[in-house]
mmCIF file of C-alpha atoms and ligand atoms in Angstrom:
data_model
loop_
_atom_site.group_PDB
_atom_site.id
_atom_site.type_symbol
_atom_site.label_atom_id
_atom_site.label_comp_id
_atom_site.label_asym_id
_atom_site.label_seq_id
_atom_site.Cartn_x
_atom_site.Cartn_y
_atom_site.Cartn_z
ATOM 1 C CA GLU A 1 0.947 12.711 -15.288
ATOM 2 C CA LYS A 2 -1.984 10.643 -13.852
ATOM 3 C CA GLY A 3 -0.047 7.465 -14.752
ATOM 4 C CA GLY A 4 -2.838 5.943 -16.637
ATOM 5 C CA TYR A 5 -5.432 6.557 -14.002
ATOM 6 C CA PRO A 6 -8.479 8.571 -14.775
ATOM 7 C CA HIS A 7 -8.015 10.751 -11.751
ATOM 8 C CA PHE A 8 -5.330 11.798 -9.317
ATOM 9 C CA MET A 9 -7.371 10.660 -6.458
ATOM 10 C CA LEU A 10 -7.418 7.177 -7.667
ATOM 11 C CA LYS A 11 -3.738 7.204 -8.492
ATOM 12 C CA GLU A 12 -2.996 8.404 -5.057
ATOM 13 C CA ILE A 13 -5.160 5.885 -3.429
ATOM 14 C CA PHE A 14 -3.060 3.130 -5.292
ATOM 15 C CA GLU A 15 0.011 4.841 -4.195
ATOM 16 C CA GLN A 16 -0.545 4.117 -0.511
ATOM 17 C CA PRO A 17 1.492 1.009 -0.144
ATOM 18 C CA GLU A 18 4.461 2.833 -1.579
ATOM 19 C CA ALA A 19 3.988 5.811 0.438
ATOM 20 C CA LEU A 20 3.685 3.868 3.495
ATOM 21 C CA ARG A 21 6.943 1.912 2.722
ATOM 22 C CA LYS A 22 8.814 5.194 2.170
ATOM 23 C CA THR A 23 7.522 6.814 5.316
ATOM 24 C CA VAL A 24 8.214 3.649 7.629
ATOM 25 C CA ALA A 25 11.392 2.277 6.252
ATOM 26 C CA PRO A 26 13.726 4.920 7.328
ATOM 27 C CA ARG A 27 12.264 5.081 10.861
ATOM 28 C CA ILE A 28 12.719 1.423 11.834
ATOM 29 C CA LYS A 29 16.250 0.527 12.776
ATOM 30 C CA ASP A 30 17.174 -3.074 13.725
ATOM 31 C CA GLY A 31 13.513 -3.847 14.225
ATOM 32 C CA LEU A 32 12.855 -0.952 16.539
ATOM 33 C CA PRO A 33 11.425 2.492 15.901
ATOM 34 C CA ASP A 34 13.948 5.291 15.387
ATOM 35 C CA LEU A 35 12.295 8.461 14.545
ATOM 36 C CA GLN A 36 15.467 10.391 13.759
ATOM 37 C CA VAL A 37 14.352 13.419 15.598
ATOM 38 C CA GLU A 38 17.051 14.854 17.856
ATOM 39 C CA ALA A 39 15.006 17.033 20.038
ATOM 40 C CA PHE A 40 12.530 14.281 20.814
ATOM 41 C CA THR A 41 14.951 12.713 23.439
ATOM 42 C CA ASP A 42 14.222 9.800 25.661
ATOM 43 C CA GLU A 43 14.239 12.298 28.651
ATOM 44 C CA LEU A 44 11.553 14.433 26.975
ATOM 45 C CA ILE A 45 9.479 11.217 26.116
ATOM 46 C CA ARG A 46 9.683 10.179 29.731
ATOM 47 C CA SER A 47 8.416 13.671 30.969
ATOM 48 C CA VAL A 48 5.444 14.051 28.625
ATOM 49 C CA GLY A 49 2.306 14.650 30.756
ATOM 50 C CA LYS A 50 -0.409 14.956 27.980
ATOM 51 C CA ILE A 51 -0.487 15.104 24.404
ATOM 52 C CA HIS A 52 -2.500 17.692 22.211
ATOM 53 C CA ILE A 53 -2.912 16.718 18.560
ATOM 54 C CA VAL A 54 -3.825 19.774 16.629
ATOM 55 C CA ALA A 55 -4.741 19.756 12.907
ATOM 56 C CA CYS A 56 -7.612 20.354 10.410
ATOM 57 C CA GLY A 57 -9.797 18.180 8.485
ATOM 58 C CA THR A 58 -8.404 14.730 7.363
ATOM 59 C CA ALA A 59 -5.202 15.516 9.245
ATOM 60 C CA SER A 60 -7.208 15.854 12.393
ATOM 61 C CA TYR A 61 -8.805 12.363 11.661
ATOM 62 C CA ALA A 62 -5.317 10.871 11.461
ATOM 63 C CA GLY A 63 -4.916 12.619 14.749
ATOM 64 C CA MET A 64 -7.915 10.654 16.207
ATOM 65 C CA ILE A 65 -6.367 7.347 15.161
ATOM 66 C CA GLY A 66 -3.105 8.532 16.827
ATOM 67 C CA LYS A 67 -4.887 9.466 20.110
ATOM 68 C CA CYS A 68 -6.507 6.013 20.259
ATOM 69 C CA ALA A 69 -2.913 4.359 19.620
ATOM 70 C CA LEU A 70 -1.212 6.588 22.160
ATOM 71 C CA GLU A 71 -3.769 6.001 24.849
ATOM 72 C CA LYS A 72 -3.719 2.251 24.145
ATOM 73 C CA LEU A 73 -0.054 1.607 23.838
ATOM 74 C CA VAL A 74 1.488 4.241 25.973
ATOM 75 C CA ARG A 75 -1.455 4.977 28.473
ATOM 76 C CA VAL A 76 -0.527 8.701 27.952
ATOM 77 C CA PRO A 77 -3.660 11.074 27.853
ATOM 78 C CA ALA A 78 -4.012 12.507 24.444
ATOM 79 C CA GLU A 79 -6.707 14.781 22.843
ATOM 80 C CA VAL A 80 -7.305 15.917 19.446
ATOM 81 C CA CYS A 81 -8.228 19.661 18.825
ATOM 82 C CA ILE A 82 -9.368 21.281 15.568
ATOM 83 C CA ALA A 83 -6.789 23.870 14.977
ATOM 84 C CA SER A 84 -9.423 26.684 14.426
ATOM 85 C CA GLU A 85 -10.746 25.891 17.745
ATOM 86 C CA PHE A 86 -7.494 25.415 19.588
ATOM 87 C CA ARG A 87 -5.962 28.660 18.617
ATOM 88 C CA TYR A 88 -8.980 30.750 20.017
ATOM 89 C CA ASN A 89 -9.891 28.712 23.072
ATOM 90 C CA ASP A 90 -7.126 29.688 25.271
ATOM 91 C CA PRO A 91 -6.095 25.892 25.651
ATOM 92 C CA ILE A 92 -4.916 24.750 28.908
ATOM 93 C CA LEU A 93 -1.315 23.783 28.363
ATOM 94 C CA ALA A 94 1.332 22.506 31.011
ATOM 95 C CA PRO A 95 5.024 22.773 30.696
ATOM 96 C CA ASP A 96 5.474 18.980 30.200
ATOM 97 C CA ASP A 97 2.856 18.703 27.559
ATOM 98 C CA LEU A 98 3.569 17.790 23.942
ATOM 99 C CA VAL A 99 1.704 19.449 20.868
ATOM 100 C CA ILE A 100 1.713 17.389 17.863
ATOM 101 C CA VAL A 101 0.437 19.318 14.709
ATOM 102 C CA ILE A 102 -0.423 17.262 11.686
ATOM 103 C CA SER A 103 -0.511 18.877 8.049
ATOM 104 C CA GLN A 104 -0.057 17.538 4.565
ATOM 105 C CA SER A 105 0.669 20.907 2.932
ATOM 106 C CA GLY A 106 2.425 22.419 6.102
ATOM 107 C CA GLU A 107 0.765 25.634 5.144
ATOM 108 C CA THR A 108 -2.752 25.463 6.645
ATOM 109 C CA ALA A 109 -3.201 28.881 8.415
ATOM 110 C CA ASP A 110 -5.036 27.697 11.513
ATOM 111 C CA THR A 111 -2.562 24.793 12.119
ATOM 112 C CA LEU A 112 0.299 27.142 11.809
ATOM 113 C CA ALA A 113 -1.107 29.678 14.094
ATOM 114 C CA ALA A 114 -1.787 26.803 16.652
ATOM 115 C CA LEU A 115 1.786 25.706 16.567
ATOM 116 C CA ARG A 116 2.910 29.287 17.135
ATOM 117 C CA LEU A 117 0.698 29.662 20.064
ATOM 118 C CA ALA A 118 2.046 26.472 21.611
ATOM 119 C CA LYS A 119 5.620 27.643 21.039
ATOM 120 C CA GLU A 120 5.019 30.931 22.565
ATOM 121 C CA LYS A 121 3.766 29.108 25.758
ATOM 122 C CA GLY A 122 7.067 27.303 25.794
ATOM 123 C CA ILE A 123 5.481 23.890 24.840
ATOM 124 C CA HIS A 124 7.443 21.373 22.793
ATOM 125 C CA THR A 125 5.979 21.165 19.395
ATOM 126 C CA MET A 126 6.156 18.352 16.935
ATOM 127 C CA ALA A 127 5.077 18.397 13.314
ATOM 128 C CA ILE A 128 4.137 15.733 10.956
ATOM 129 C CA VAL A 129 4.316 17.237 7.565
ATOM 130 C CA ASN A 130 4.317 16.092 3.818
ATOM 131 C CA VAL A 131 5.679 19.292 2.221
ATOM 132 C CA VAL A 132 9.489 19.530 2.802
ATOM 133 C CA GLY A 133 10.619 23.160 3.821
ATOM 134 C CA SER A 134 6.853 24.240 4.425
ATOM 135 C CA SER A 135 6.134 27.036 7.014
ATOM 136 C CA ILE A 136 4.864 24.402 9.663
ATOM 137 C CA ALA A 137 7.981 22.116 9.156
ATOM 138 C CA ARG A 138 10.260 25.063 9.538
ATOM 139 C CA GLU A 139 8.743 26.344 12.706
ATOM 140 C CA ALA A 140 8.272 23.174 14.682
ATOM 141 C CA ASP A 141 10.756 22.135 17.387
ATOM 142 C CA SER A 142 10.704 18.593 15.997
ATOM 143 C CA ILE A 143 9.625 17.610 12.523
ATOM 144 C CA ILE A 144 8.786 14.090 11.133
ATOM 145 C CA TYR A 145 8.242 14.196 7.353
ATOM 146 C CA THR A 146 5.647 11.893 5.807
ATOM 147 C CA TRP A 147 7.081 10.683 2.450
ATOM 148 C CA ALA A 148 3.762 10.479 0.580
ATOM 149 C CA GLY A 149 5.099 12.375 -2.497
ATOM 150 C CA PRO A 150 2.970 15.245 -4.000
ATOM 151 C CA GLU A 151 -0.728 14.847 -3.302
ATOM 152 C CA ILE A 152 -2.584 16.602 -6.110
ATOM 153 C CA ALA A 153 -6.312 15.572 -5.654
ATOM 154 C CA VAL A 154 -7.980 18.007 -3.190
ATOM 155 C CA ALA A 155 -9.326 15.120 -1.258
ATOM 156 C CA SER A 156 -6.590 13.707 0.983
ATOM 157 C CA THR A 157 -5.959 9.963 0.769
ATOM 158 C CA LYS A 158 -2.204 8.841 0.905
ATOM 159 C CA ALA A 159 -1.242 11.667 3.150
ATOM 160 C CA TYR A 160 -3.826 10.403 5.757
ATOM 161 C CA THR A 161 -2.478 6.923 5.650
ATOM 162 C CA VAL A 162 1.178 7.939 6.210
ATOM 163 C CA GLN A 163 0.183 10.436 9.023
ATOM 164 C CA MET A 164 -1.464 7.449 10.771
ATOM 165 C CA SER A 165 1.727 5.377 10.234
ATOM 166 C CA VAL A 166 3.844 8.179 11.927
ATOM 167 C CA MET A 167 1.569 8.384 14.750
ATOM 168 C CA TYR A 168 1.935 4.719 15.260
ATOM 169 C CA LEU A 169 5.767 5.064 15.157
ATOM 170 C CA ILE A 170 5.557 7.841 17.727
ATOM 171 C CA ALA A 171 3.367 5.720 19.891
ATOM 172 C CA LEU A 172 5.692 2.698 19.628
ATOM 173 C CA LYS A 173 8.703 4.813 20.391
ATOM 174 C CA MET A 174 7.088 6.295 23.476
ATOM 175 C CA ALA A 175 5.880 2.876 24.669
ATOM 176 C CA LEU A 176 9.377 1.433 24.382
ATOM 177 C CA VAL A 177 11.089 4.387 26.210
ATOM 178 C CA ARG A 178 8.298 4.456 28.947
ATOM 179 C CA GLY A 179 8.153 0.688 29.219
ATOM 180 C CA THR A 180 4.263 0.282 28.515
ATOM 181 C CA LEU A 181 5.410 -2.401 25.909
ATOM 182 C CA THR A 182 8.188 -4.859 26.042
ATOM 183 C CA GLU A 183 10.964 -4.588 23.406
ATOM 184 C CA GLU A 184 9.624 -7.928 22.039
ATOM 185 C CA GLU A 185 6.098 -6.405 21.537
ATOM 186 C CA VAL A 186 7.414 -3.250 19.949
ATOM 187 C CA ARG A 187 9.463 -5.336 17.538
ATOM 188 C CA ARG A 188 6.349 -7.396 16.651
ATOM 189 C CA TYR A 189 4.375 -4.157 15.884
ATOM 190 C CA CYS A 190 7.173 -2.860 13.781
ATOM 191 C CA GLU A 191 7.325 -6.003 11.745
ATOM 192 C CA ILE A 192 3.617 -5.836 11.156
ATOM 193 C CA ILE A 193 3.751 -2.310 10.059
ATOM 194 C CA GLN A 194 6.568 -3.098 7.598
ATOM 195 C CA ALA A 195 4.367 -5.924 6.192
ATOM 196 C CA MET A 196 1.319 -3.628 5.829
ATOM 197 C CA PRO A 197 1.970 -2.408 2.302
ATOM 198 C CA GLU A 198 1.334 -5.932 0.936
ATOM 199 C CA LYS A 199 -1.874 -6.327 2.795
ATOM 200 C CA GLN A 200 -2.864 -2.800 1.390
ATOM 201 C CA GLN A 201 -2.042 -4.161 -2.027
ATOM 202 C CA ASP A 202 -4.562 -7.096 -1.526
ATOM 203 C CA ILE A 203 -7.205 -4.682 -0.638
ATOM 204 C CA LEU A 204 -6.606 -2.402 -3.632
ATOM 205 C CA ALA A 205 -6.950 -5.667 -5.714
ATOM 206 C CA GLN A 206 -10.628 -5.628 -4.571
ATOM 207 C CA SER A 207 -11.297 -2.293 -6.040
ATOM 208 C CA ASP A 208 -14.025 -3.709 -8.346
ATOM 209 C CA THR A 209 -15.992 -4.796 -5.276
ATOM 210 C CA CYS A 210 -15.886 -1.265 -3.962
ATOM 211 C CA GLN A 211 -16.967 0.013 -7.301
ATOM 212 C CA TYR A 212 -19.952 -2.487 -7.094
ATOM 213 C CA PHE A 213 -20.901 -1.295 -3.592
ATOM 214 C CA ALA A 214 -20.792 2.295 -4.618
ATOM 215 C CA SER A 215 -23.159 1.500 -7.414
ATOM 216 C CA ARG A 216 -25.630 0.135 -4.947
ATOM 217 C CA PHE A 217 -25.518 3.309 -2.816
ATOM 218 C CA GLN A 218 -24.813 6.061 -5.396
ATOM 219 C CA ASN A 219 -28.368 7.423 -5.245
ATOM 220 C CA ALA A 220 -28.639 8.044 -1.504
ATOM 221 C CA GLU A 221 -29.104 11.630 -0.341
ATOM 222 C CA HIS A 222 -28.082 10.852 3.303
ATOM 223 C CA LEU A 223 -25.818 8.165 4.651
ATOM 224 C CA PHE A 224 -24.558 7.203 7.976
ATOM 225 C CA TYR A 225 -21.174 5.755 8.998
ATOM 226 C CA ILE A 226 -21.002 3.982 12.304
ATOM 227 C CA GLY A 227 -18.341 2.340 14.328
ATOM 228 C CA ARG A 228 -16.621 2.337 17.885
ATOM 229 C CA GLY A 229 -13.279 3.319 19.100
ATOM 230 C CA LEU A 230 -10.842 3.290 16.293
ATOM 231 C CA ASP A 231 -13.610 2.292 13.924
ATOM 232 C CA TYR A 232 -15.374 5.502 15.006
ATOM 233 C CA ALA A 233 -12.294 7.668 14.264
ATOM 234 C CA LEU A 234 -12.004 6.031 10.849
ATOM 235 C CA SER A 235 -15.730 6.470 10.112
ATOM 236 C CA MET A 236 -15.214 10.189 10.386
ATOM 237 C CA GLU A 237 -12.650 10.172 7.684
ATOM 238 C CA GLY A 238 -14.788 7.804 5.486
ATOM 239 C CA SER A 239 -17.709 10.078 5.882
ATOM 240 C CA LEU A 240 -15.630 13.272 5.109
ATOM 241 C CA LYS A 241 -14.250 11.610 1.964
ATOM 242 C CA LEU A 242 -17.696 10.645 0.783
ATOM 243 C CA LYS A 243 -19.340 14.182 1.380
ATOM 244 C CA GLU A 244 -16.462 16.312 0.028
ATOM 245 C CA ILE A 245 -16.347 14.593 -3.321
ATOM 246 C CA SER A 246 -19.802 12.985 -3.934
ATOM 247 C CA TYR A 247 -21.815 15.811 -2.246
ATOM 248 C CA ILE A 248 -23.823 13.043 -0.525
ATOM 249 C CA HIS A 249 -24.652 14.294 2.967
ATOM 250 C CA SER A 250 -23.260 11.872 5.493
ATOM 251 C CA GLU A 251 -22.507 11.732 9.190
ATOM 252 C CA ALA A 252 -20.152 9.539 11.302
ATOM 253 C CA TYR A 253 -21.660 8.497 14.365
ATOM 254 C CA ALA A 254 -20.235 6.408 17.329
ATOM 255 C CA ALA A 255 -22.321 3.350 16.935
ATOM 256 C CA GLY A 256 -23.628 3.158 20.415
ATOM 257 C CA GLU A 257 -24.971 6.831 20.345
ATOM 258 C CA LEU A 258 -27.463 6.351 17.451
ATOM 259 C CA LYS A 259 -30.276 5.228 19.787
ATOM 260 C CA HIS A 260 -29.840 8.619 21.732
ATOM 261 C CA GLY A 261 -31.406 10.413 18.935
ATOM 262 C CA THR A 262 -30.061 10.109 15.413
ATOM 263 C CA ILE A 263 -31.701 6.524 14.711
ATOM 264 C CA SER A 264 -34.913 8.516 13.997
ATOM 265 C CA LEU A 265 -33.346 9.634 10.696
ATOM 266 C CA ILE A 266 -32.682 6.050 9.763
ATOM 267 C CA THR A 267 -35.095 4.780 6.861
ATOM 268 C CA ASP A 268 -35.057 2.564 3.926
ATOM 269 C CA HIS A 269 -33.622 5.465 2.066
ATOM 270 C CA VAL A 270 -30.731 6.099 4.466
ATOM 271 C CA PRO A 271 -27.997 3.553 4.088
ATOM 272 C CA VAL A 272 -25.322 2.932 6.596
ATOM 273 C CA VAL A 273 -21.777 1.925 6.176
ATOM 274 C CA ALA A 274 -20.613 0.092 9.497
ATOM 275 C CA VAL A 275 -16.930 -0.357 10.187
ATOM 276 C CA ALA A 276 -16.131 -3.434 12.565
ATOM 277 C CA THR A 277 -12.522 -4.244 12.963
ATOM 278 C CA GLN A 278 -11.915 -4.277 16.696
ATOM 279 C CA GLU A 279 -12.437 -7.545 18.596
ATOM 280 C CA HIS A 280 -13.416 -6.151 21.993
ATOM 281 C CA ILE A 281 -16.465 -4.083 20.591
ATOM 282 C CA TYR A 282 -17.198 -6.285 17.595
ATOM 283 C CA GLU A 283 -20.391 -7.750 19.071
ATOM 284 C CA LYS A 284 -21.548 -4.401 20.056
ATOM 285 C CA THR A 285 -21.374 -2.989 16.691
ATOM 286 C CA ILE A 286 -23.121 -6.059 15.242
ATOM 287 C CA SER A 287 -26.177 -5.153 17.624
ATOM 288 C CA ASN A 288 -26.014 -1.677 16.300
ATOM 289 C CA ILE A 289 -26.180 -2.894 12.737
ATOM 290 C CA LYS A 290 -29.303 -4.939 13.626
ATOM 291 C CA GLU A 291 -30.861 -1.852 15.070
ATOM 292 C CA VAL A 292 -30.496 -0.025 11.728
ATOM 293 C CA THR A 293 -31.398 -3.025 9.460
ATOM 294 C CA THR A 294 -34.619 -3.442 11.585
ATOM 295 C CA ARG A 295 -35.450 0.224 10.563
ATOM 296 C CA GLY A 296 -34.995 -0.702 6.854
ATOM 297 C CA ALA A 297 -31.539 0.744 6.333
ATOM 298 C CA LYS A 298 -29.266 -1.080 3.743
ATOM 299 C CA VAL A 299 -25.903 -1.713 5.358
ATOM 300 C CA LEU A 300 -22.458 -2.200 4.025
ATOM 301 C CA LEU A 301 -20.269 -3.777 6.620
ATOM 302 C CA VAL A 302 -16.502 -3.499 6.350
ATOM 303 C CA VAL A 303 -15.222 -6.055 8.746
ATOM 304 C CA ASN A 304 -12.080 -7.745 10.015
ATOM 305 C CA ASP A 305 -11.802 -11.200 8.369
ATOM 306 C CA ARG A 306 -10.884 -12.894 11.560
ATOM 307 C CA PHE A 307 -14.383 -12.396 12.921
ATOM 308 C CA GLU A 308 -16.857 -15.010 11.759
ATOM 309 C CA VAL A 309 -19.690 -12.787 10.511
ATOM 310 C CA LYS A 310 -22.872 -14.392 9.214
ATOM 311 C CA ASP A 311 -23.603 -13.358 5.674
ATOM 312 C CA ASP A 312 -27.209 -12.204 6.497
ATOM 313 C CA ILE A 313 -26.030 -9.637 9.056
ATOM 314 C CA ALA A 314 -25.643 -6.833 6.240
ATOM 315 C CA ASP A 315 -26.515 -6.518 2.713
ATOM 316 C CA TYR A 316 -23.158 -6.103 1.482
ATOM 317 C CA ILE A 317 -19.863 -7.221 3.322
ATOM 318 C CA LEU A 318 -16.367 -6.283 2.735
ATOM 319 C CA ARG A 319 -13.761 -8.663 4.378
ATOM 320 C CA LEU A 320 -10.485 -7.161 5.412
ATOM 321 C CA PRO A 321 -7.197 -9.045 5.740
ATOM 322 C CA THR A 322 -6.523 -9.172 9.526
ATOM 323 C CA THR A 323 -3.749 -7.638 11.554
ATOM 324 C CA GLU A 324 -3.330 -6.398 15.012
ATOM 325 C CA ASP A 325 -6.588 -4.676 15.868
ATOM 326 C CA VAL A 326 -4.836 -1.247 16.810
ATOM 327 C CA LEU A 327 -3.293 -1.177 13.261
ATOM 328 C CA MET A 328 -6.464 -2.080 11.343
ATOM 329 C CA PRO A 329 -7.129 1.595 10.333
ATOM 330 C CA LEU A 330 -4.089 1.250 7.924
ATOM 331 C CA LEU A 331 -6.213 -1.334 6.100
ATOM 332 C CA ALA A 332 -9.804 -0.494 6.624
ATOM 333 C CA VAL A 333 -9.293 3.194 5.298
ATOM 334 C CA ILE A 334 -8.759 1.893 1.898
ATOM 335 C CA PRO A 335 -12.180 0.565 1.006
ATOM 336 C CA LEU A 336 -13.753 3.715 2.512
ATOM 337 C CA GLN A 337 -11.606 5.853 0.030
ATOM 338 C CA LEU A 338 -12.464 3.674 -2.913
ATOM 339 C CA PHE A 339 -16.215 3.592 -1.943
ATOM 340 C CA ALA A 340 -16.155 7.424 -1.889
ATOM 341 C CA TYR A 341 -14.131 7.679 -5.136
ATOM 342 C CA TYR A 342 -16.454 5.418 -6.970
ATOM 343 C CA THR A 343 -19.579 6.809 -5.866
ATOM 344 C CA ALA A 344 -18.445 10.265 -6.812
ATOM 345 C CA VAL A 345 -17.447 9.047 -10.214
ATOM 346 C CA LEU A 346 -20.833 7.345 -10.710
ATOM 347 C CA ARG A 347 -22.396 10.596 -9.739
ATOM 348 C CA GLY A 348 -20.565 12.482 -12.416
ATOM 349 C CA CYS A 349 -18.680 14.688 -9.836
ATOM 350 C CA ASP A 350 -15.298 16.345 -10.494
ATOM 351 C CA VAL A 351 -13.534 14.021 -8.204
ATOM 352 C CA ASP A 352 -10.100 15.850 -8.100
ATOM 353 C CA LYS A 353 -11.498 19.379 -7.732
ATOM 354 C CA PRO A 354 -14.613 19.239 -5.704
ATOM 355 C CA ARG A 355 -16.632 22.598 -5.670
ATOM 356 C CA ASN A 356 -15.685 25.263 -3.246
ATOM 357 C CA LEU A 357 -12.587 23.447 -1.983
ATOM 358 C CA ALA A 358 -8.897 24.373 -2.184
ATOM 359 C CA LYS A 359 -6.005 21.959 -1.654
ATOM 360 C CA SER A 360 -4.157 24.226 0.729
ATOM 361 C CA VAL A 361 -6.101 26.500 3.059
ATOM 362 C CA THR A 362 -3.693 29.403 3.783
ATOM 363 C CA VAL A 363 -6.369 31.774 5.020
ATOM 364 C CA GLU A 364 -8.338 31.206 8.198
HETATM 365 C C1 F6R B 401 -9.918 16.347 3.135
HETATM 366 C C2 F6R B 401 -8.832 17.381 3.106
HETATM 367 C C3 F6R B 401 -8.717 18.424 4.121
HETATM 368 C C4 F6R B 401 -7.283 18.600 4.735
HETATM 369 C C5 F6R B 401 -7.260 19.841 5.575
HETATM 370 C C6 F6R B 401 -5.832 20.028 6.282
HETATM 371 O O1 F6R B 401 -9.726 15.505 2.252
HETATM 372 O O2 F6R B 401 -7.882 17.188 2.407
HETATM 373 O O3 F6R B 401 -9.732 18.268 5.130
HETATM 374 O O4 F6R B 401 -6.939 17.528 5.425
HETATM 375 O O5 F6R B 401 -7.579 21.033 4.941
HETATM 376 O O6 F6R B 401 -4.828 20.174 5.274
HETATM 377 P P1 F6R B 401 -3.290 20.074 5.712
HETATM 378 O O7 F6R B 401 -3.116 18.547 5.909
HETATM 379 O O8 F6R B 401 -2.578 20.445 4.462
HETATM 380 O O9 F6R B 401 -3.001 20.911 6.895
#
């Protein structure tokens, strides 16, 4: 049932190109996004004031990528709330707001409660869900399924990737309707997204390199992930993956924030994974890498191949195929998943069933 892979997690990491293809293909018609969601009308799209993205864990990190994409491409304010906070914080919701909940299982208790709260307040709710017919799917006003197929490993991988892809499609649809991008530009993005599975495949072909990097970092007790903007959002997911399955303590930090306190924790025993895929902030992240290498940290840099990085900027460098900056997370997530996976395997952890964790959290 693992299809020849030693763990479900690795199988699911390798299924990502296919999951992405299946999720995106039915939603691009004649080169333009077509979400196939009746209730999400052009009129509704035009009237949206603010978007609240509500989810837990990895799904909330997909939401962070979505927030960045929405704000960049649609110039609509968006915020991400963890469901367990949202539901008890008396959220400020206006009638023209949109609540997007994201859930692989469609059964997460806090996310379901958040959805119900938004509905009670008369806010339009949209759900991005992987399990057909699940509670969240049944109750949302609009539903967009991700077609990742069953995800068995407790640590979410392929579900995250397709959740991101749906957020991009929502952003592109909204950008088209609201005129923040030209039709030409939206077409180009759609083409690039459709070609993404092949690029993901190229990265998966480098899994040995990720295994080697993992072998260099496997004995760490603490580790930092740093990045800015989308790279910061992605760092949060990378850090969660590592800690939940390898039990190495790690933290994701906005790269520019380190010097406001946390850099005191950096020593030659605390390695750093730096993510740099965004051109406008690339030089800034490179300066932050210098700050940590000066303090003895070993650095693994995951970088956009388009940037000319000098080999001596980091101890280990993983170069990613390039694409539009805003879409880079669809590629950059893969080495972070593989790094976490191989680190956990090398440490002898039960990768598919990490201690204390359940796949579906139906109690709050
Ligand atoms: C992490 C992970 C969890 C889930 C979270 C939400 O790898 O799997 O953080 O993402 O429990 O679950 P769903 O998406 O089912 O609502």
